[in-house]
Coordinates of N, CA and C in Angstrom, one line a residue:
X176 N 0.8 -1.2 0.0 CA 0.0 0.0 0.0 C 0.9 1.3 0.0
X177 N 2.0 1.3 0.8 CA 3.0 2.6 0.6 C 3.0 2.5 -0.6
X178 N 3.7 1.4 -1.7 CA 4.4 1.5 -2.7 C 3.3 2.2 -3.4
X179 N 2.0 1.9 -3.4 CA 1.2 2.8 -4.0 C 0.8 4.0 -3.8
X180 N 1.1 4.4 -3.0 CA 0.7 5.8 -2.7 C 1.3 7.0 -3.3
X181 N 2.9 6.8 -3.9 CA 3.4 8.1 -4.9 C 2.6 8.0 -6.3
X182 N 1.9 6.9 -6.2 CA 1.4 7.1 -7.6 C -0.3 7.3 -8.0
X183 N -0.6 7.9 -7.0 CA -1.7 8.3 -6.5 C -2.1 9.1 -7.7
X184 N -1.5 10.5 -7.9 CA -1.6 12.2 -8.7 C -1.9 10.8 -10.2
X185 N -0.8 10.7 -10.4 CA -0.8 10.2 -12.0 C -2.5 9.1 -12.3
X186 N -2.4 8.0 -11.6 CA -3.5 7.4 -11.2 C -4.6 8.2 -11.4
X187 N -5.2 9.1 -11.0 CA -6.1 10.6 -11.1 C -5.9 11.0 -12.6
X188 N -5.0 11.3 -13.0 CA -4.7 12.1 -14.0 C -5.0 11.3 -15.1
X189 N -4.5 10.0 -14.8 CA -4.9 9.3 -16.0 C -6.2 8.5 -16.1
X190 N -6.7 8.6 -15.1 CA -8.4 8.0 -14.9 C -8.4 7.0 -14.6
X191 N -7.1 6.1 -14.1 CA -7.3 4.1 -13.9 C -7.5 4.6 -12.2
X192 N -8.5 3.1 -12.8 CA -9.1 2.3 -11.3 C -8.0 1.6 -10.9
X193 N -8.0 1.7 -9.5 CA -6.8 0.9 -8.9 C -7.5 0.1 -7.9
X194 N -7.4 -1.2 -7.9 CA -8.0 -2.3 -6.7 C -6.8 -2.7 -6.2
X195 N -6.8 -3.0 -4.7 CA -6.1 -3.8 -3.6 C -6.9 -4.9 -2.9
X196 N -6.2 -5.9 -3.2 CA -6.6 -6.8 -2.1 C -5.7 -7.5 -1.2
X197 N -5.8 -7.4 0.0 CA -4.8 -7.8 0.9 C -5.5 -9.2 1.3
X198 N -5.0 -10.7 1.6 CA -5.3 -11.5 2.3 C -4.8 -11.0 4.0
X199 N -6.1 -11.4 4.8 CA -5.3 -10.3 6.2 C -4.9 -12.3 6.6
X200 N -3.7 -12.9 6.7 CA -3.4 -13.7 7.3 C -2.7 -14.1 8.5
X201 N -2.2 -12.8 8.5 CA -1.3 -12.6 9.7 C 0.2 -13.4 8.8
X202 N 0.8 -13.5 7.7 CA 1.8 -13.8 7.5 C 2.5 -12.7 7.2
X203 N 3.8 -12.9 7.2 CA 5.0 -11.6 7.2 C 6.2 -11.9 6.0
X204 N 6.6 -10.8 5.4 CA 7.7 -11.1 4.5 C 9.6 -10.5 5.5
X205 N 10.2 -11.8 5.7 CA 11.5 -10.8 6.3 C 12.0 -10.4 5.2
X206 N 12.5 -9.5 5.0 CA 13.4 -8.9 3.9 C 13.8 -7.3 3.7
X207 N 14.4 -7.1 2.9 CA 15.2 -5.9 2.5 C 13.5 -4.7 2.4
X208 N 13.0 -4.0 3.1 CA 12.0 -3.4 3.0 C 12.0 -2.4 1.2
X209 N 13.4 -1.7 1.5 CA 13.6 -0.8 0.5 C 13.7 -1.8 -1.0
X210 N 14.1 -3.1 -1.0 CA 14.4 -3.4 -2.1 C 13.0 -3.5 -2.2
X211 N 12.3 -4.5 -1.3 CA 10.5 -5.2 -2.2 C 10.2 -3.5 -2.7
X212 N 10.0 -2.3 -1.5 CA 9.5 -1.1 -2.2 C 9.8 -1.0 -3.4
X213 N 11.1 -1.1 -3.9 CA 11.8 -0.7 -5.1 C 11.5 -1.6 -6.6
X214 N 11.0 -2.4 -6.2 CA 10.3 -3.8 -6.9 C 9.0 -3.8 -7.1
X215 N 8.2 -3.3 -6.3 CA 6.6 -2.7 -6.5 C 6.5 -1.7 -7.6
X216 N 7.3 -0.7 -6.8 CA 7.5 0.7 -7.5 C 7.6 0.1 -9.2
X217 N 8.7 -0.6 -9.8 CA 9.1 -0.6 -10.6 C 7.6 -1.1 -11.4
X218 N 7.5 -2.3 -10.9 CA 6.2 -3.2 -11.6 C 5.1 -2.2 -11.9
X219 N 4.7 -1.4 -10.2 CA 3.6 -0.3 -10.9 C 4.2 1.0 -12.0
X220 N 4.8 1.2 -11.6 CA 5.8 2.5 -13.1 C 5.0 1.7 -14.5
X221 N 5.5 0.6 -14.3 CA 5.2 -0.1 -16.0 C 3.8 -0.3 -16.1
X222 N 3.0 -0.6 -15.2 CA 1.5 -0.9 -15.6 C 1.0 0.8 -15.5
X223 N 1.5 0.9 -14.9 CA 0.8 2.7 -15.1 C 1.3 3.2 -16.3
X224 N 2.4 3.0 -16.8 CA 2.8 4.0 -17.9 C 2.4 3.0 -19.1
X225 N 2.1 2.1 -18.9 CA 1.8 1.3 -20.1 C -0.1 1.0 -20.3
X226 N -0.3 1.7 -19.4 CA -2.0 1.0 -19.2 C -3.0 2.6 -19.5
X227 N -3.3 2.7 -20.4 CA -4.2 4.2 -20.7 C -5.2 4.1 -20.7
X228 N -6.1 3.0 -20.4 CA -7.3 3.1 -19.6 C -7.5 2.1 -19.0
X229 N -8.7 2.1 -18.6 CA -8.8 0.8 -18.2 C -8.6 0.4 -15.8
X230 N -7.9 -0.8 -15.6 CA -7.5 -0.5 -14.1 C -6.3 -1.3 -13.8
X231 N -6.0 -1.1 -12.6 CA -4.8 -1.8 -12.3 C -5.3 -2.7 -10.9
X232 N -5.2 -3.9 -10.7 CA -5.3 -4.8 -9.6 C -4.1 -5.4 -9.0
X233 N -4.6 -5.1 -8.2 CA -2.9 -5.5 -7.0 C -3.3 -6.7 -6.0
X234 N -3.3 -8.1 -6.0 CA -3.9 -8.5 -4.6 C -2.6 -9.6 -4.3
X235 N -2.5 -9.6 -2.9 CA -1.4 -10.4 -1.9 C -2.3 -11.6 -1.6
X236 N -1.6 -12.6 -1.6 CA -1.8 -13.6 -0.8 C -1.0 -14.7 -0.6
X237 N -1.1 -15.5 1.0 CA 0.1 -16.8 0.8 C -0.5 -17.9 -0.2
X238 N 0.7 -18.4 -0.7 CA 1.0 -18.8 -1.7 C 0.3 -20.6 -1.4
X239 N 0.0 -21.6 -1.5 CA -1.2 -22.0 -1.7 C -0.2 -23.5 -0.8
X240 N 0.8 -23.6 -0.3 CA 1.9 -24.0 0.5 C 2.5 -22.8 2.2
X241 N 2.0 -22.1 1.6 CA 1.8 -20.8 2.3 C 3.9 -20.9 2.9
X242 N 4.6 -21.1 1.5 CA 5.4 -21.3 2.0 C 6.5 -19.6 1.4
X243 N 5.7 -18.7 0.5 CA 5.5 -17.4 0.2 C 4.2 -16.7 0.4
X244 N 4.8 -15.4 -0.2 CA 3.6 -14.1 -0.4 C 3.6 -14.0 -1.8
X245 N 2.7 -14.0 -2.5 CA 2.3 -13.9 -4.0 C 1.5 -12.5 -4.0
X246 N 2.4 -11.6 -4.5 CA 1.6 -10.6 -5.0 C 1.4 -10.7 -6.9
X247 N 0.2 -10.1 -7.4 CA -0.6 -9.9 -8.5 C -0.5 -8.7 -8.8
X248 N 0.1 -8.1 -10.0 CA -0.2 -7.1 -10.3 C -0.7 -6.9 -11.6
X249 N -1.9 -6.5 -12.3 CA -2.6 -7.0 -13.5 C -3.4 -5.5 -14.2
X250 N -2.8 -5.3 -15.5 CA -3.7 -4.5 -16.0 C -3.9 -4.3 -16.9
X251 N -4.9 -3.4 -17.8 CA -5.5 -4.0 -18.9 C -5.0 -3.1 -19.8
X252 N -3.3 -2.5 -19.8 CA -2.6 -1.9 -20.3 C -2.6 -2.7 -22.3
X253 N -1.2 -2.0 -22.9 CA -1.6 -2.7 -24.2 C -0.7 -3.9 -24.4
X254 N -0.1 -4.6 -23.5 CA 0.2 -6.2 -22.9 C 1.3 -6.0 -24.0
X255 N 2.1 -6.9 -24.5 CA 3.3 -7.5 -25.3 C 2.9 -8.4 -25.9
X256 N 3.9 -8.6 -27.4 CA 3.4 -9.3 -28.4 C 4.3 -10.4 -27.3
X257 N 3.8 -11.8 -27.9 CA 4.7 -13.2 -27.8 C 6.2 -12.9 -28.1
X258 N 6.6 -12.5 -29.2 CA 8.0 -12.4 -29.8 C 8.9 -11.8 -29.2
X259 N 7.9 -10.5 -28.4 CA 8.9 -9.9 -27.5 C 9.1 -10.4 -26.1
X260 N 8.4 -10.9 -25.6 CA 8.5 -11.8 -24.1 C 9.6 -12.5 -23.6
X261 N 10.7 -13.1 -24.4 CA 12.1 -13.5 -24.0 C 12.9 -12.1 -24.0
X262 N 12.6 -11.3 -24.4 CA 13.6 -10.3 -23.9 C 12.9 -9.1 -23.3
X263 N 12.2 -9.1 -22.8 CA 12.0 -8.1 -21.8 C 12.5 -7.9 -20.0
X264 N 13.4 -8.8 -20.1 CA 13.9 -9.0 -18.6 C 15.7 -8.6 -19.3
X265 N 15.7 -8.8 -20.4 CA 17.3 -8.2 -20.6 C 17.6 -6.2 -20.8
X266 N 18.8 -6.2 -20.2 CA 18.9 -5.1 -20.0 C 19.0 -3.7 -21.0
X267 N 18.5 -2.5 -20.8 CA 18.1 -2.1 -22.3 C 17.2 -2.3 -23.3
X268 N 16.2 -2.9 -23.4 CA 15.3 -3.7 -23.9 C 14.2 -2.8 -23.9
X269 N 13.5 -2.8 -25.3 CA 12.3 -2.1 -25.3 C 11.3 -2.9 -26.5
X270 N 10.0 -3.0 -25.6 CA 9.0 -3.8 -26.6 C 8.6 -2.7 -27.5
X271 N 8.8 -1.4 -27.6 CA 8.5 -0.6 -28.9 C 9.8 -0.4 -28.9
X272 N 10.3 0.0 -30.3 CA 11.7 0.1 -30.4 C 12.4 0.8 -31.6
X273 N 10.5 1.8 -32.4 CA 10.8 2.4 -33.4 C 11.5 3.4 -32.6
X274 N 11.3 4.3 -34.0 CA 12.2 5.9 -33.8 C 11.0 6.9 -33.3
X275 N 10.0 6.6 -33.3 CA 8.9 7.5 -32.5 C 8.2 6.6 -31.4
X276 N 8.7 6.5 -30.7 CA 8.3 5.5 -29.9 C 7.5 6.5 -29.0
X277 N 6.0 5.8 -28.3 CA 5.4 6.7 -27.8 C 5.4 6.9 -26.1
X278 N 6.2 5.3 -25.5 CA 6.5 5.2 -24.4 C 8.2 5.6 -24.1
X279 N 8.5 6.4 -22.9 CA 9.9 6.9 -22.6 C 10.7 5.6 -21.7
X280 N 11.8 5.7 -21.2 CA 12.2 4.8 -20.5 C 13.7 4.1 -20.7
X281 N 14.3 4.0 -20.0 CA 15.5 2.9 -20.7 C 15.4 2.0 -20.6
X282 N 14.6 1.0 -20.3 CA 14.3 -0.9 -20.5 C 14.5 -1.4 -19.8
X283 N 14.8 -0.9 -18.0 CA 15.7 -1.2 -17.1 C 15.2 -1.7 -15.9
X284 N 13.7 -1.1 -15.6 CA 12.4 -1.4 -14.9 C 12.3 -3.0 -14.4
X285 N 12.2 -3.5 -15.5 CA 11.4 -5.4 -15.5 C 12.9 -5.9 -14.7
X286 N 14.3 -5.7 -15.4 CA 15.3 -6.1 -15.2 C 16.0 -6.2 -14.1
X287 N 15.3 -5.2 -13.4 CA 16.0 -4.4 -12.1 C 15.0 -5.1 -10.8
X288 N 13.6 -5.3 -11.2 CA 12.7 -5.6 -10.4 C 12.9 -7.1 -10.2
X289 N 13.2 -8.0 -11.2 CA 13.5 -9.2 -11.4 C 14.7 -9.5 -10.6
X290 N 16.0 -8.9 -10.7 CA 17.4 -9.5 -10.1 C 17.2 -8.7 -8.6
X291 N 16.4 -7.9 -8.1 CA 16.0 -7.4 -7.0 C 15.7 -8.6 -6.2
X292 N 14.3 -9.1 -6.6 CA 13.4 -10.5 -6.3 C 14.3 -11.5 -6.2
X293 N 14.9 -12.1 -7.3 CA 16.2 -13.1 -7.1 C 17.2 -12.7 -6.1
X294 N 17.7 -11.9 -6.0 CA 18.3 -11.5 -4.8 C 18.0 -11.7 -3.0
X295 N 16.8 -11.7 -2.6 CA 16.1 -11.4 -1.5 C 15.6 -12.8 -1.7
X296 N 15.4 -13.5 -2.3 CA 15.1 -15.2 -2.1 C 13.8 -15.1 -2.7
X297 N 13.0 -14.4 -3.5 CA 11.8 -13.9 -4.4 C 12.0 -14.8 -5.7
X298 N 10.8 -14.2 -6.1 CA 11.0 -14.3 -7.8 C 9.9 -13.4 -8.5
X299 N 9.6 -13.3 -9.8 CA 9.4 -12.4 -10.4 C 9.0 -13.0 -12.4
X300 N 7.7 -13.5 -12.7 CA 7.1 -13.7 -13.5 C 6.4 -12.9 -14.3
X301 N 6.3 -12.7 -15.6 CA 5.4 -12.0 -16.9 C 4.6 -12.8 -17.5
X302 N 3.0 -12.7 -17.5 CA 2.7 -13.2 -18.5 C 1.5 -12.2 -18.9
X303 N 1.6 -12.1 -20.6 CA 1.0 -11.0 -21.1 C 0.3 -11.1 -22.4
X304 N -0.5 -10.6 -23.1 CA -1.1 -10.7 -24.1 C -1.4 -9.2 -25.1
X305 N -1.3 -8.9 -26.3 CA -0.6 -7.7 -26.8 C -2.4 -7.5 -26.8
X306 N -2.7 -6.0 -26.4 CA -3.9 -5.4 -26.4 C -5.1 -6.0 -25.2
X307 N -4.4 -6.4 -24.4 CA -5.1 -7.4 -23.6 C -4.8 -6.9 -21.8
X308 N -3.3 -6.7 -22.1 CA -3.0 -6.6 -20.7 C -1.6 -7.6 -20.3
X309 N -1.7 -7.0 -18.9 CA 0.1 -7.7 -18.2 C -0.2 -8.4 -17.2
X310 N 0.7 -9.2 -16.7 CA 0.3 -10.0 -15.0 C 1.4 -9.9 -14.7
X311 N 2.0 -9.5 -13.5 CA 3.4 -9.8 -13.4 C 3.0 -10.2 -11.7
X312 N 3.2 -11.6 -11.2 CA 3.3 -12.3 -10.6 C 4.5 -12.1 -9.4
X313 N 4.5 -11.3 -8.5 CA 5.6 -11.3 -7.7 C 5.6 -12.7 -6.6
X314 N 6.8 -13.5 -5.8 CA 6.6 -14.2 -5.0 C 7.5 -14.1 -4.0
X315 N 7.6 -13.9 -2.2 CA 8.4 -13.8 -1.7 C 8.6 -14.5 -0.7
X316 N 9.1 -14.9 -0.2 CA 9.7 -16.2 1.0 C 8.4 -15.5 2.4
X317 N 8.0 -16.4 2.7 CA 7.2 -16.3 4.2 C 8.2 -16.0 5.6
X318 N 7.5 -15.5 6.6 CA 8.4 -15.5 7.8 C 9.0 -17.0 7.8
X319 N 8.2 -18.0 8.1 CA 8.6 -19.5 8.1 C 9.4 -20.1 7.4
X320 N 9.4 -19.3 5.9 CA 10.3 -20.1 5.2 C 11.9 -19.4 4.9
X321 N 11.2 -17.7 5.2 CA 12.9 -16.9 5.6 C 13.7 -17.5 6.2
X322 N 13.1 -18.1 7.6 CA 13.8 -18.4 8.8 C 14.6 -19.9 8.3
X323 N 14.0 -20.7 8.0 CA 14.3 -22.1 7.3 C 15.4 -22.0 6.8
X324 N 15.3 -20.9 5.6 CA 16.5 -21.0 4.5 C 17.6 -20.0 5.3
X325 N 17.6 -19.0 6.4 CA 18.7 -18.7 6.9 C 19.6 -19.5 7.5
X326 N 18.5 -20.6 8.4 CA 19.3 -21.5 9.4 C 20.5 -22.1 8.1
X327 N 19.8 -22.8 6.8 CA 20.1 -23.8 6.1 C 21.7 -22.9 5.5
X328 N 21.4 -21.6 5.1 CA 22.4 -20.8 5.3 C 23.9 -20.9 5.9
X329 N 23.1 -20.4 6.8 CA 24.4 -20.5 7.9 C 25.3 -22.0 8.4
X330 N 24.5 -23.1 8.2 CA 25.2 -24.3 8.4 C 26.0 -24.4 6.9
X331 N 25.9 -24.0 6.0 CA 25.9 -24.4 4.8 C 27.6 -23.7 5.0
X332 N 27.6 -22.8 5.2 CA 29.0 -21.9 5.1 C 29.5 -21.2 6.2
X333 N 28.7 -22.0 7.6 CA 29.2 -21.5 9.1 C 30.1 -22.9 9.3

């Protein structure tokens, strides 16, 4: 919900509905606070700058093992052809890529949010359809399963 909140003005400006759904479970994510922010932020940047009408849905919930947090972020932006889908996680990378391109950006967004997620013990999925819309699937380690993979950690190289 922070992460959403700078993007409130634009949200307005450009007329999208924004839904939240939170599962209230009482589960927790341990991690780098600033990176997940930085990884939200990124995911919504692109569904907002890519989505011109329409809404944007955001909903959390543990993961069906409840051994992560699966957030959803989905909107009915103008999605990606097939062709371009293997490279949108490489760096520099743009799914438009004439000489008038009508979206700004340097391609850095998906790439940055993705090795963020891999980083922090996450992960970070695309699936999309051109004129249709985006899903990008975030997933991140549970308190229970943080704690698991630290111990496993520290024996590993203590």
């Amino acid at each position: 919900r922070e992460a959403v909140k700078r993007y409130e003005r634009i949200l307005d400006e450009k007329g999208l509905a924004l839904s939240i759904e939170v599962a209230d479970t009482g589960m927790s994510i341990i991690s780098d606070r600033s990176k997940v922010e930085r990884i939200f932020q990124n995911v919504l940047n692109n569904a907002i700058k890519f989505t011109s009408q329409g809404e944007i849905r955001i909903k959390a919930h543990p993961a069906a093992d409840h051994s992560s947090i699966e957030f959803d972020v989905t909107d009915t932006g103008i999605g990606i052809e097939k062709n371009k889908m293997d490279s949108i996680f490489e760096p520099f990378q743009q799914v438009d890529t004439s000489s008038h391109r009508s979206f700004s950006g340097l391609g850095l967004g998906l790439t940055v949010a993705r090795r963020m997620a891999e980083l922090i013990g996450g992960m970070l999925e695309i699936s999309s359809e051109a004129g249709k819309g985006t899903r990008v699937l975030m997933k991140f380690p549970s308190q229970a399963s943080a704690a698991t993979s630290l111990l496993t950690e520290q024996r590993k190289y203590g």
